N, CA, C and O atoms as a Tripos MOL2 file, in Angstrom:
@<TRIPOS>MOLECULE
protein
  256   255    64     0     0
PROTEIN
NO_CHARGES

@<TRIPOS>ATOM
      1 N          34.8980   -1.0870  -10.4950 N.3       1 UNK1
      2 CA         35.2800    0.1760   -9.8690 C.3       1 UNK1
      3 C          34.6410    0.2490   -8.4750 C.2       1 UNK1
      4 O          33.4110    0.2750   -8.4840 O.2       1 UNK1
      5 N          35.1740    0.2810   -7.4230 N.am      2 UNK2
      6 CA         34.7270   -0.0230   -6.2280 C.3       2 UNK2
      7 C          34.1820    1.5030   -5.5450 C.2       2 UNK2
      8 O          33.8570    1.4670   -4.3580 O.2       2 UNK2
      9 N          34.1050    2.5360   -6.1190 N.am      3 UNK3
     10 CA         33.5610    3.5520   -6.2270 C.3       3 UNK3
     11 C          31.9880    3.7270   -6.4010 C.2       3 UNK3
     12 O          31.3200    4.5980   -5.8450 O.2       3 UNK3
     13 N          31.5120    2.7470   -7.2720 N.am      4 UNK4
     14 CA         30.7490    2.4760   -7.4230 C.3       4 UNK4
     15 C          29.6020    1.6640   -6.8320 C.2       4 UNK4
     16 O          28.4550    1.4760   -7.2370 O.2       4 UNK4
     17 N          30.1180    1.3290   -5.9800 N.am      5 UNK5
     18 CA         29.3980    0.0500   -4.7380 C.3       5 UNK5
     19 C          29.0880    0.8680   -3.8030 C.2       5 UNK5
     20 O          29.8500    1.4070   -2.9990 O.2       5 UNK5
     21 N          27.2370    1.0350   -3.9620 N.am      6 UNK6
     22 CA         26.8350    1.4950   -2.6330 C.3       6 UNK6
     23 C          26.3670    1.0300   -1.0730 C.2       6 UNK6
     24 O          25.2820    0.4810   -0.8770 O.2       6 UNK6
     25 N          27.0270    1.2310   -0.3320 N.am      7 UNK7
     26 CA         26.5070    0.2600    0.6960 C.3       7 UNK7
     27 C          24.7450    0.0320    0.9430 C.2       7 UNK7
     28 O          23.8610    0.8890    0.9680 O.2       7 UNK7
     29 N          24.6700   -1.1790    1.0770 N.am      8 UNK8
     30 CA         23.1770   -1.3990    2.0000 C.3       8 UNK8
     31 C          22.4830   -0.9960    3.0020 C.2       8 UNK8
     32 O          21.2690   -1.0600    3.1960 O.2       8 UNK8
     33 N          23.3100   -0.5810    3.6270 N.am      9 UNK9
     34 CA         22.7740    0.3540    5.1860 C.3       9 UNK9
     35 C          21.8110    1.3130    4.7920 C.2       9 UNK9
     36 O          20.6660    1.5440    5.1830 O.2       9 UNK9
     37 N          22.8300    2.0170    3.5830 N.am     10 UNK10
     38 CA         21.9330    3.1360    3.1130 C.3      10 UNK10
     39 C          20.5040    3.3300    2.6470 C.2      10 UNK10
     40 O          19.6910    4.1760    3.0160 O.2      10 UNK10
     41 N          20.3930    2.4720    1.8580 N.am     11 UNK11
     42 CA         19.1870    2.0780    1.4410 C.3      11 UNK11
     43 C          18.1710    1.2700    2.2720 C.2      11 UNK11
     44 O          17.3190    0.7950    1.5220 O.2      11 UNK11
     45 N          17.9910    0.9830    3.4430 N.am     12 UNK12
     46 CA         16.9390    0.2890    3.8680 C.3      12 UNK12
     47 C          16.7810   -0.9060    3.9450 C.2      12 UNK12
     48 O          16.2870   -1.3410    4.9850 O.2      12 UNK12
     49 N          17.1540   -1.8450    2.8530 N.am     13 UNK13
     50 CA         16.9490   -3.0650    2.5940 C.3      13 UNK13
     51 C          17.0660   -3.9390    3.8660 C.2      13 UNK13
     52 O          18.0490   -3.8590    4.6030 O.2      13 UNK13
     53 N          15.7470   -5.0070    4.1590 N.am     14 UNK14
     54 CA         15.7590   -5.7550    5.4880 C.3      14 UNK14
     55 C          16.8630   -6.9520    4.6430 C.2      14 UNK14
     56 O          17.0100   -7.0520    3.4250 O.2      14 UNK14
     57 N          17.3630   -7.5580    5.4410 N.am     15 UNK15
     58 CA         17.3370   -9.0770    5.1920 C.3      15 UNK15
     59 C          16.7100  -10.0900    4.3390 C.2      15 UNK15
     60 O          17.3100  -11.0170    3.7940 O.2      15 UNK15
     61 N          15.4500   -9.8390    4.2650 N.am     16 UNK16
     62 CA         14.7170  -10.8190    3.5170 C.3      16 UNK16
     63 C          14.5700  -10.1160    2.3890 C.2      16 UNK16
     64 O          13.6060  -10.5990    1.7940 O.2      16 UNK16
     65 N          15.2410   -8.8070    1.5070 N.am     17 UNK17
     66 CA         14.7760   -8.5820    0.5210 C.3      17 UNK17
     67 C          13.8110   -7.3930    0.3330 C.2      17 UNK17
     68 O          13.8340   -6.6760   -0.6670 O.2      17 UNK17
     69 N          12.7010   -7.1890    1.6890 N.am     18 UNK18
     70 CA         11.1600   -6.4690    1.4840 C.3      18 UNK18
     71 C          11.5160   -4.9080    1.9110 C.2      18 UNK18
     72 O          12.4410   -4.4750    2.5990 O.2      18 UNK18
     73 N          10.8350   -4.4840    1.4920 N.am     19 UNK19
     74 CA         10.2330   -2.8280    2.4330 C.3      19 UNK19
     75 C           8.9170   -3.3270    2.6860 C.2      19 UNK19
     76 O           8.2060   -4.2900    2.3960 O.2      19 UNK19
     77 N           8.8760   -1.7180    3.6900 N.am     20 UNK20
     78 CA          7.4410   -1.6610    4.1010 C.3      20 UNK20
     79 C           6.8370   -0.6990    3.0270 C.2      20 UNK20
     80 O           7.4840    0.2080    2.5030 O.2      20 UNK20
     81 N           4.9900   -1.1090    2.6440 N.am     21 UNK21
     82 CA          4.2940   -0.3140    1.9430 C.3      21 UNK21
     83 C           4.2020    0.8390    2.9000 C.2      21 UNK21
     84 O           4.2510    0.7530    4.1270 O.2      21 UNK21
     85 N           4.0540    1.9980    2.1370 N.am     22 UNK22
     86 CA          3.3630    2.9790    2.8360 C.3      22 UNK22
     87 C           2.3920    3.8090    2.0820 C.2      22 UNK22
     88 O           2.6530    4.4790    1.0830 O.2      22 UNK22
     89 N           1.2190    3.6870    2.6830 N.am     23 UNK23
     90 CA          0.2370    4.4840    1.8730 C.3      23 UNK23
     91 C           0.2170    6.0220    1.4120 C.2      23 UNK23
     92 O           0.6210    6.8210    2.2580 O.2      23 UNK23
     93 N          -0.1210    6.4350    0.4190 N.am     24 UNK24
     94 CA          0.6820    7.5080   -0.3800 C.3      24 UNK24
     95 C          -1.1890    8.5950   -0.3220 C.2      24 UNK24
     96 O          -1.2910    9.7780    0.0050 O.2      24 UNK24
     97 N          -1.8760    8.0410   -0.5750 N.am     25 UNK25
     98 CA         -2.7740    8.9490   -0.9370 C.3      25 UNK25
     99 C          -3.9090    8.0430   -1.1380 C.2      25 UNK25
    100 O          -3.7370    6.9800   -1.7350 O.2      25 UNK25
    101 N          -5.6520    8.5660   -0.4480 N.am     26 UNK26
    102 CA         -6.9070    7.6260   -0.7720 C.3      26 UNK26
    103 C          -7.3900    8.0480   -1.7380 C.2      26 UNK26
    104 O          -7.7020    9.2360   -1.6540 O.2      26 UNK26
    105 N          -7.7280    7.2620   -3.2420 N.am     27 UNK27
    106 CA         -8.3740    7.5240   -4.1940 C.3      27 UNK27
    107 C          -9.6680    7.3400   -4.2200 C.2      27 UNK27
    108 O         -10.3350    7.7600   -5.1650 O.2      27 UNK27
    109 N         -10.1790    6.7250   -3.2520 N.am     28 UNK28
    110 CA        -11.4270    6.4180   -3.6160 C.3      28 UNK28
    111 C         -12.4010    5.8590   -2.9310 C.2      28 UNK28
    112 O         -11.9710    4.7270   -2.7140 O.2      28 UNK28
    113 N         -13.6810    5.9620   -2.3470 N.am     29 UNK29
    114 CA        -14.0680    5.0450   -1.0540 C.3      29 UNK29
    115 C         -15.2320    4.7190   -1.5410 C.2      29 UNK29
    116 O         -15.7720    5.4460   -2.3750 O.2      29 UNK29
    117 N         -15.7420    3.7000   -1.1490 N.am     30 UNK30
    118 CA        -16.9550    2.8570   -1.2900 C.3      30 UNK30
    119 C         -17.5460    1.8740    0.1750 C.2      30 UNK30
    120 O         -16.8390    1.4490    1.0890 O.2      30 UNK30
    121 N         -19.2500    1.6870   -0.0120 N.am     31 UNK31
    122 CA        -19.5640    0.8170    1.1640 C.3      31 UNK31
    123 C         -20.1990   -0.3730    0.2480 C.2      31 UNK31
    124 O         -21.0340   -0.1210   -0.6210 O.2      31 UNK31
    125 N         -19.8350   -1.4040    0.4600 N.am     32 UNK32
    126 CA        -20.0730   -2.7490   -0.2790 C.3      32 UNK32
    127 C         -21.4250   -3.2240    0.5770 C.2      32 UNK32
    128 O         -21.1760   -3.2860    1.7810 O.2      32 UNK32
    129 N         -22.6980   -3.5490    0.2590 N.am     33 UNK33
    130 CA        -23.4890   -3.7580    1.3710 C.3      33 UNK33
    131 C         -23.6720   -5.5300    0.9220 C.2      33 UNK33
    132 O         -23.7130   -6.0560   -0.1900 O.2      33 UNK33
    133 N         -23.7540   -6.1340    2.3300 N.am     34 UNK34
    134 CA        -23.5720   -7.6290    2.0980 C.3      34 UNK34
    135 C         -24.5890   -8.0520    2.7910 C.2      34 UNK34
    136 O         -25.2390   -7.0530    3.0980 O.2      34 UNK34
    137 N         -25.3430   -9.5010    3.4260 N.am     35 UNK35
    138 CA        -26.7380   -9.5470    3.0750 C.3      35 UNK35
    139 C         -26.9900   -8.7970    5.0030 C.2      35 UNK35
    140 O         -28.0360   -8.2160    5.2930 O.2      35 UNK35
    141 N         -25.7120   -9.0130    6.1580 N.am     36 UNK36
    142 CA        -26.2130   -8.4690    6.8630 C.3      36 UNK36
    143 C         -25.5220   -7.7460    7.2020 C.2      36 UNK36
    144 O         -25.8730   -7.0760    8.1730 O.2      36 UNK36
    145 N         -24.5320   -7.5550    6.7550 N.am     37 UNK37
    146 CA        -23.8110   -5.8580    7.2470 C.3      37 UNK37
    147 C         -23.1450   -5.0140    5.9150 C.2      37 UNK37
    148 O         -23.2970   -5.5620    4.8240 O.2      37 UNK37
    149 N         -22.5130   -3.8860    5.9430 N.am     38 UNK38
    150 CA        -21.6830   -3.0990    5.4350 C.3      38 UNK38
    151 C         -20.7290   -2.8540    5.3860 C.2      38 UNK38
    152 O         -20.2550   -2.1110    6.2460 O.2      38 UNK38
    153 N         -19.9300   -3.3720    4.3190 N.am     39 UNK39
    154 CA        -18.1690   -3.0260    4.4860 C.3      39 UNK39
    155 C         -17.6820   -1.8510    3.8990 C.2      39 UNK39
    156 O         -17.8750   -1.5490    2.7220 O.2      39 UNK39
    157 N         -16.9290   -1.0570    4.8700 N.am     40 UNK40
    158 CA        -16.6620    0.4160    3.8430 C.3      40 UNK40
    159 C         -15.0760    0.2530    3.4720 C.2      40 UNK40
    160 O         -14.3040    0.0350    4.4060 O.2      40 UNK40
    161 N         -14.6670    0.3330    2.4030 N.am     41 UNK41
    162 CA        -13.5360    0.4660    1.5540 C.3      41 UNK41
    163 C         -13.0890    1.4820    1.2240 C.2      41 UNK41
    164 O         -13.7670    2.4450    0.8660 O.2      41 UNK41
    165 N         -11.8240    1.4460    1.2890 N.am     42 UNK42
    166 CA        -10.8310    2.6130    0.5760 C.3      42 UNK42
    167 C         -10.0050    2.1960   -0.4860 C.2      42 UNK42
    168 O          -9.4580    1.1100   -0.2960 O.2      42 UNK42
    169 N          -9.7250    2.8620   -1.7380 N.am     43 UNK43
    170 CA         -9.0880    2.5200   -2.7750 C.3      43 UNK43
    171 C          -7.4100    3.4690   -2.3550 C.2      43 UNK43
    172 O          -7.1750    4.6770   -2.3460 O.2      43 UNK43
    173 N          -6.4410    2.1630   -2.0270 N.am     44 UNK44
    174 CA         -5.1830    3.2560   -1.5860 C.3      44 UNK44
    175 C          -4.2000    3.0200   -2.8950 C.2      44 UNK44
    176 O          -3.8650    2.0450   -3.5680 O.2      44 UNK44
    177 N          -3.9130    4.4830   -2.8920 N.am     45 UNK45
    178 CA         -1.8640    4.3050   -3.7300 C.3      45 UNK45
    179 C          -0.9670    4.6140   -2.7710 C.2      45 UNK45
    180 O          -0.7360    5.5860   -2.0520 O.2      45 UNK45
    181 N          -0.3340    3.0840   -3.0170 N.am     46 UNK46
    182 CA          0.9770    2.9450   -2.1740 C.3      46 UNK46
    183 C           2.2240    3.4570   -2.8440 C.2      46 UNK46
    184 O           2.5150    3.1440   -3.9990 O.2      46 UNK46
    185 N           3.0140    4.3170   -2.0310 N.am     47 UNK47
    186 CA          4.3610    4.6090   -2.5010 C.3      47 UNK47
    187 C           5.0610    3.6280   -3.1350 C.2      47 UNK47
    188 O           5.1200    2.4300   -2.8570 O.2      47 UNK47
    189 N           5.6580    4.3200   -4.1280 N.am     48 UNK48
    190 CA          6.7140    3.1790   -5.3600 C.3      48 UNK48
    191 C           5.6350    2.3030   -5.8600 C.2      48 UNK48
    192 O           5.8560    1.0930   -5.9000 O.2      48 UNK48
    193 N           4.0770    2.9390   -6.3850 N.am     49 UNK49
    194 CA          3.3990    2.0090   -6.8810 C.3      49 UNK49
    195 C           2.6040    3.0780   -7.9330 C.2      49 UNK49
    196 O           2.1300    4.1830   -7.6680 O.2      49 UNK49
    197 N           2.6260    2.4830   -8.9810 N.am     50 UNK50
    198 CA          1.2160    3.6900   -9.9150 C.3      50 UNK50
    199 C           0.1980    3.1200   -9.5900 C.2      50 UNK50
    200 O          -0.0830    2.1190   -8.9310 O.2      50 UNK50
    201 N          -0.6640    4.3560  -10.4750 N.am     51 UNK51
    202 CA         -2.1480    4.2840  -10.0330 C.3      51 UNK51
    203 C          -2.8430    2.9740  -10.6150 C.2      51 UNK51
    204 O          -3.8920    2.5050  -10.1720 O.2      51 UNK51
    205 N          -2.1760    2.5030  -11.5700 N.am     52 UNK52
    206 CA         -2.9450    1.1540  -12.2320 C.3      52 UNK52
    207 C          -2.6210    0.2140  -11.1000 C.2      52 UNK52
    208 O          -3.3670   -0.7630  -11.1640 O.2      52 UNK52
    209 N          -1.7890    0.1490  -10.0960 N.am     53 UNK53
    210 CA         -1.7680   -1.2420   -8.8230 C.3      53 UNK53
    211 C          -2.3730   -0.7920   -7.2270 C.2      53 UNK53
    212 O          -2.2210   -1.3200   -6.1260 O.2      53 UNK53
    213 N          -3.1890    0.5420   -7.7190 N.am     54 UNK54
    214 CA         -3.6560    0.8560   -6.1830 C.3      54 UNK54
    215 C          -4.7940    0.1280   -5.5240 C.2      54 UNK54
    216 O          -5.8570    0.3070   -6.1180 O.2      54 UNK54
    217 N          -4.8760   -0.7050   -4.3760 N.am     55 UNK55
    218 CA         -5.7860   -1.6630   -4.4680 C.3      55 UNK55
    219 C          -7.0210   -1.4780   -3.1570 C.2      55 UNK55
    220 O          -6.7210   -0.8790   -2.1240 O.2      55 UNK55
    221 N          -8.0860   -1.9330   -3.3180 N.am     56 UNK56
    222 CA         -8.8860   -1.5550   -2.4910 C.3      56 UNK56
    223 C          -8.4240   -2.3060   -0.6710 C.2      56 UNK56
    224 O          -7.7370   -3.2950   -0.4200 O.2      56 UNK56
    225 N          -8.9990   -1.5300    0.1070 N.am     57 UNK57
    226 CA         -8.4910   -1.7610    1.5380 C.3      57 UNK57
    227 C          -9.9550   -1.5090    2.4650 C.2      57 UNK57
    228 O         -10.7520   -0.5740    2.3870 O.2      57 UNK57
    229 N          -9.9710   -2.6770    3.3280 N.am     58 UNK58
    230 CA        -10.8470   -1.9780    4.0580 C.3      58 UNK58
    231 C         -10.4310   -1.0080    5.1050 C.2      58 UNK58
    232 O          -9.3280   -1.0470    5.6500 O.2      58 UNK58
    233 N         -11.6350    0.1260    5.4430 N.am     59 UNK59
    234 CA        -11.5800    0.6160    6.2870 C.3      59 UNK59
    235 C         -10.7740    0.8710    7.4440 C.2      59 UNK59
    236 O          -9.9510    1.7770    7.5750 O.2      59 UNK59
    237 N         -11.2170   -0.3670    8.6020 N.am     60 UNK60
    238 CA        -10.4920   -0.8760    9.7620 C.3      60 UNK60
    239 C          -8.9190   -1.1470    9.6930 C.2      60 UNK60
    240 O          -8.0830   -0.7480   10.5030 O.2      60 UNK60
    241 N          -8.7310   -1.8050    8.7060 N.am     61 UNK61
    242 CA         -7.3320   -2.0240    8.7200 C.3      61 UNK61
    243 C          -6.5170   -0.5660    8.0290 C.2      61 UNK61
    244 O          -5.2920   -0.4540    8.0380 O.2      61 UNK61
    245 N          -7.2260    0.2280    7.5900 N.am     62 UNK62
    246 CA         -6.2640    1.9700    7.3010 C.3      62 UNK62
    247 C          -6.1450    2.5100    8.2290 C.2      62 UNK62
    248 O          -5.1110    3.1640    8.3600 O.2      62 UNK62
    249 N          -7.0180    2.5010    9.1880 N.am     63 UNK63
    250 CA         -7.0430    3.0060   10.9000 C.3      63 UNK63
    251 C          -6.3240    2.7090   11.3770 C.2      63 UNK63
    252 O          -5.9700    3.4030   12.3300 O.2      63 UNK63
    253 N          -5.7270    1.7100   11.1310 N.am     64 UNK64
    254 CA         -4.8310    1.0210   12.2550 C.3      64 UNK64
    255 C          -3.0250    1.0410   11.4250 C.2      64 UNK64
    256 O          -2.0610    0.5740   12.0320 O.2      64 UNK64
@<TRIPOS>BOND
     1     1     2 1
     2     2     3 1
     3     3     4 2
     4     3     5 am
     5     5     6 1
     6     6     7 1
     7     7     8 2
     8     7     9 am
     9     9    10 1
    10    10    11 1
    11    11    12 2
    12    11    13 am
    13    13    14 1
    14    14    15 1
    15    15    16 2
    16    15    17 am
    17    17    18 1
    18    18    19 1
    19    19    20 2
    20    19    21 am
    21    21    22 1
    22    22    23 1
    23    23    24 2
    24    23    25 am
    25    25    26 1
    26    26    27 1
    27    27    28 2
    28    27    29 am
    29    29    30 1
    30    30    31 1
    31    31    32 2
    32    31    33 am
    33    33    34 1
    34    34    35 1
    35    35    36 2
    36    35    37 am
    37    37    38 1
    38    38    39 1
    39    39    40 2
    40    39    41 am
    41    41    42 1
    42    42    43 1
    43    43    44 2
    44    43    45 am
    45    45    46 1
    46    46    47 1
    47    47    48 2
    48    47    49 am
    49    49    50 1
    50    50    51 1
    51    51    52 2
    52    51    53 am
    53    53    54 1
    54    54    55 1
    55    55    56 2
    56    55    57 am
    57    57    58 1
    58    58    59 1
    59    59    60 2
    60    59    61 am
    61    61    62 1
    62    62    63 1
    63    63    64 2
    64    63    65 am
    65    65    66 1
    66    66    67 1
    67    67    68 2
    68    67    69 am
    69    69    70 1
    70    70    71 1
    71    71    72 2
    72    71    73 am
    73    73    74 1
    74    74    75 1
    75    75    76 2
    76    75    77 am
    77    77    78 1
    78    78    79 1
    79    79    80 2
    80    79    81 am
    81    81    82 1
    82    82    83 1
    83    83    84 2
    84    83    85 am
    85    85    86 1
    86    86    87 1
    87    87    88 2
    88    87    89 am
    89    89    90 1
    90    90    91 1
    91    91    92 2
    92    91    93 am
    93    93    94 1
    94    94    95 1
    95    95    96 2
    96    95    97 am
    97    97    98 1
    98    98    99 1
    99    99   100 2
   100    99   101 am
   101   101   102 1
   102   102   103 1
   103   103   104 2
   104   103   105 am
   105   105   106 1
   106   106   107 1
   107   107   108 2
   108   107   109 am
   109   109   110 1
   110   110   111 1
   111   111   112 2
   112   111   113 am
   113   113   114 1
   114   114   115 1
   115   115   116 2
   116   115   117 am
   117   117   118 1
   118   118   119 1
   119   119   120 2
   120   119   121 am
   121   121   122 1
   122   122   123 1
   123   123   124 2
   124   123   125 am
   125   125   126 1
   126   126   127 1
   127   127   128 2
   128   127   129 am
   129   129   130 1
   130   130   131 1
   131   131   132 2
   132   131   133 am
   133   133   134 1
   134   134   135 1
   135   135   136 2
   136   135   137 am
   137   137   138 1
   138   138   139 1
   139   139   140 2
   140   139   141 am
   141   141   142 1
   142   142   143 1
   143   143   144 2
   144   143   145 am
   145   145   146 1
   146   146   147 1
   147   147   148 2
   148   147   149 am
   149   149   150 1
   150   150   151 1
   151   151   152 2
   152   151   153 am
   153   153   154 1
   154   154   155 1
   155   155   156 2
   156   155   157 am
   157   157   158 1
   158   158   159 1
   159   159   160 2
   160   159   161 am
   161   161   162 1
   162   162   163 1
   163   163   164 2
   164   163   165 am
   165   165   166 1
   166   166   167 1
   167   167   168 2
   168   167   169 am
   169   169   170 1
   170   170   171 1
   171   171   172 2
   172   171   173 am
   173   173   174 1
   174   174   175 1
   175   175   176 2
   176   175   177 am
   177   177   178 1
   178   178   179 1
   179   179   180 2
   180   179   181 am
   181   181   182 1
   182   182   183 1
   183   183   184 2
   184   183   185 am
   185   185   186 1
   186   186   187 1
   187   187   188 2
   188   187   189 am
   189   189   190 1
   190   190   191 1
   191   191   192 2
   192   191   193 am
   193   193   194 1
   194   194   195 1
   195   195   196 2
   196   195   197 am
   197   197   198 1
   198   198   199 1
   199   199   200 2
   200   199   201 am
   201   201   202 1
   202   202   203 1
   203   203   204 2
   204   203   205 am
   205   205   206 1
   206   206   207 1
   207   207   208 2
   208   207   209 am
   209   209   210 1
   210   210   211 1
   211   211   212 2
   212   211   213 am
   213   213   214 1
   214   214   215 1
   215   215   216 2
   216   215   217 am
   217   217   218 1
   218   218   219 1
   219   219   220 2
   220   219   221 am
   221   221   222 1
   222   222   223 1
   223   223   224 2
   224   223   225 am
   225   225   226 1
   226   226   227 1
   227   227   228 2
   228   227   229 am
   229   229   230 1
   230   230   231 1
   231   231   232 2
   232   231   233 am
   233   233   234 1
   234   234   235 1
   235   235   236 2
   236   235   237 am
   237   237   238 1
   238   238   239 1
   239   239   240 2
   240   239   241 am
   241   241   242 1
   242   242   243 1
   243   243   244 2
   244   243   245 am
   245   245   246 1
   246   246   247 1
   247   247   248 2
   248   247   249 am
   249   249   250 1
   250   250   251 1
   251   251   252 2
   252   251   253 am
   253   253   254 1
   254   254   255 1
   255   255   256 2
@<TRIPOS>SUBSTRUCTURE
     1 UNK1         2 RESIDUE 1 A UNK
     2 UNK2         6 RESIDUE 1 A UNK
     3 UNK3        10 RESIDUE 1 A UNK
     4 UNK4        14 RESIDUE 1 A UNK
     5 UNK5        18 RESIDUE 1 A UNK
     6 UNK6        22 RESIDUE 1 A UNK
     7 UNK7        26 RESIDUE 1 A UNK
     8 UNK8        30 RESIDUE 1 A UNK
     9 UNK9        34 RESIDUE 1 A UNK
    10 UNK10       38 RESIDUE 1 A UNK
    11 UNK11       42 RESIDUE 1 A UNK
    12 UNK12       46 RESIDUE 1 A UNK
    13 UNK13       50 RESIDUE 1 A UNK
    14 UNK14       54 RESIDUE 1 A UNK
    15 UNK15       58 RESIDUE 1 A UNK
    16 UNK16       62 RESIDUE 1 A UNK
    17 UNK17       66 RESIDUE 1 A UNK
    18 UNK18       70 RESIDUE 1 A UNK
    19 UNK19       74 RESIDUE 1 A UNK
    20 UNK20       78 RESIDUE 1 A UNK
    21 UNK21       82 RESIDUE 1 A UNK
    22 UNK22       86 RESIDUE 1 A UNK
    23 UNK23       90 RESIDUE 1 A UNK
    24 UNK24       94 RESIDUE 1 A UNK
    25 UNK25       98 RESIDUE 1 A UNK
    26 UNK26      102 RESIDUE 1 A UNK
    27 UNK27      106 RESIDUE 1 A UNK
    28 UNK28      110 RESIDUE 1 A UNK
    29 UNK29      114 RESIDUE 1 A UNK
    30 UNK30      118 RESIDUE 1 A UNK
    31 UNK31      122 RESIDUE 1 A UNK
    32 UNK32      126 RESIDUE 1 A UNK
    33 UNK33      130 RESIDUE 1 A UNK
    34 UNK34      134 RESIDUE 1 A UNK
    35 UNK35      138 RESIDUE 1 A UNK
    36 UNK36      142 RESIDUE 1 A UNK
    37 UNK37      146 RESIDUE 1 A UNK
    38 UNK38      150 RESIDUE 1 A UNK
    39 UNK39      154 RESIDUE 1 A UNK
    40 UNK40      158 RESIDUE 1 A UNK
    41 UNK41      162 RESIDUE 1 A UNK
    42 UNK42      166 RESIDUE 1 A UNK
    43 UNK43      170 RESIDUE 1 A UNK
    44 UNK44      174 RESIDUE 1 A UNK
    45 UNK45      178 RESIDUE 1 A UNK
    46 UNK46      182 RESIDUE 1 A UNK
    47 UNK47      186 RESIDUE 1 A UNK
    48 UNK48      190 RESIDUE 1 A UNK
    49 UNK49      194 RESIDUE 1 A UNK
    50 UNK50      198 RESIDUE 1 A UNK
    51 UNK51      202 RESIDUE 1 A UNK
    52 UNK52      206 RESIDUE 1 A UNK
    53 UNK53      210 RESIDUE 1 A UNK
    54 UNK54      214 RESIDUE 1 A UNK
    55 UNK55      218 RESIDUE 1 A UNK
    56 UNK56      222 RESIDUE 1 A UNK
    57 UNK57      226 RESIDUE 1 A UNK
    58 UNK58      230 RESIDUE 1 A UNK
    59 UNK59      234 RESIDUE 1 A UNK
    60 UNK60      238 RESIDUE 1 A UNK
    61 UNK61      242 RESIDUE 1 A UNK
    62 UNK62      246 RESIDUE 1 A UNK
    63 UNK63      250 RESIDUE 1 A UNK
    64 UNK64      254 RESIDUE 1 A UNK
């Protein structure tokens, strides 16, 4: 039923298959201390992801 066939445009889909993540909400932050500096972490949930695959991130790279 060709009624039924939604075009691709609509939906986003690149070429190769992917979307982009987009971060949904920070669950959780921590500073990891290592023997000469400090890494501070964020625990993110990414959209179209539950809370059991939200994965830790550093800092610097959520800033950006």
């Amino acid at each position: 039923d060709p009624s039924l066939i939604i075009p691709t445009e609509d939906i986003g889909i690149k070429d190769s298959l992917s979307y982009a993540e987009i971060p949904a909400q920070i669950l959780d932050r921590q500073v990891r201390k290592m023997r000469t500096k400090e890494v501070a972490s964020a625990k993110v949930l990414w959209i179209n992801q539950f809370v059991e695959k939200a994965t830790w991130e550093a800092k610097e790279d959520m800033k950006k």
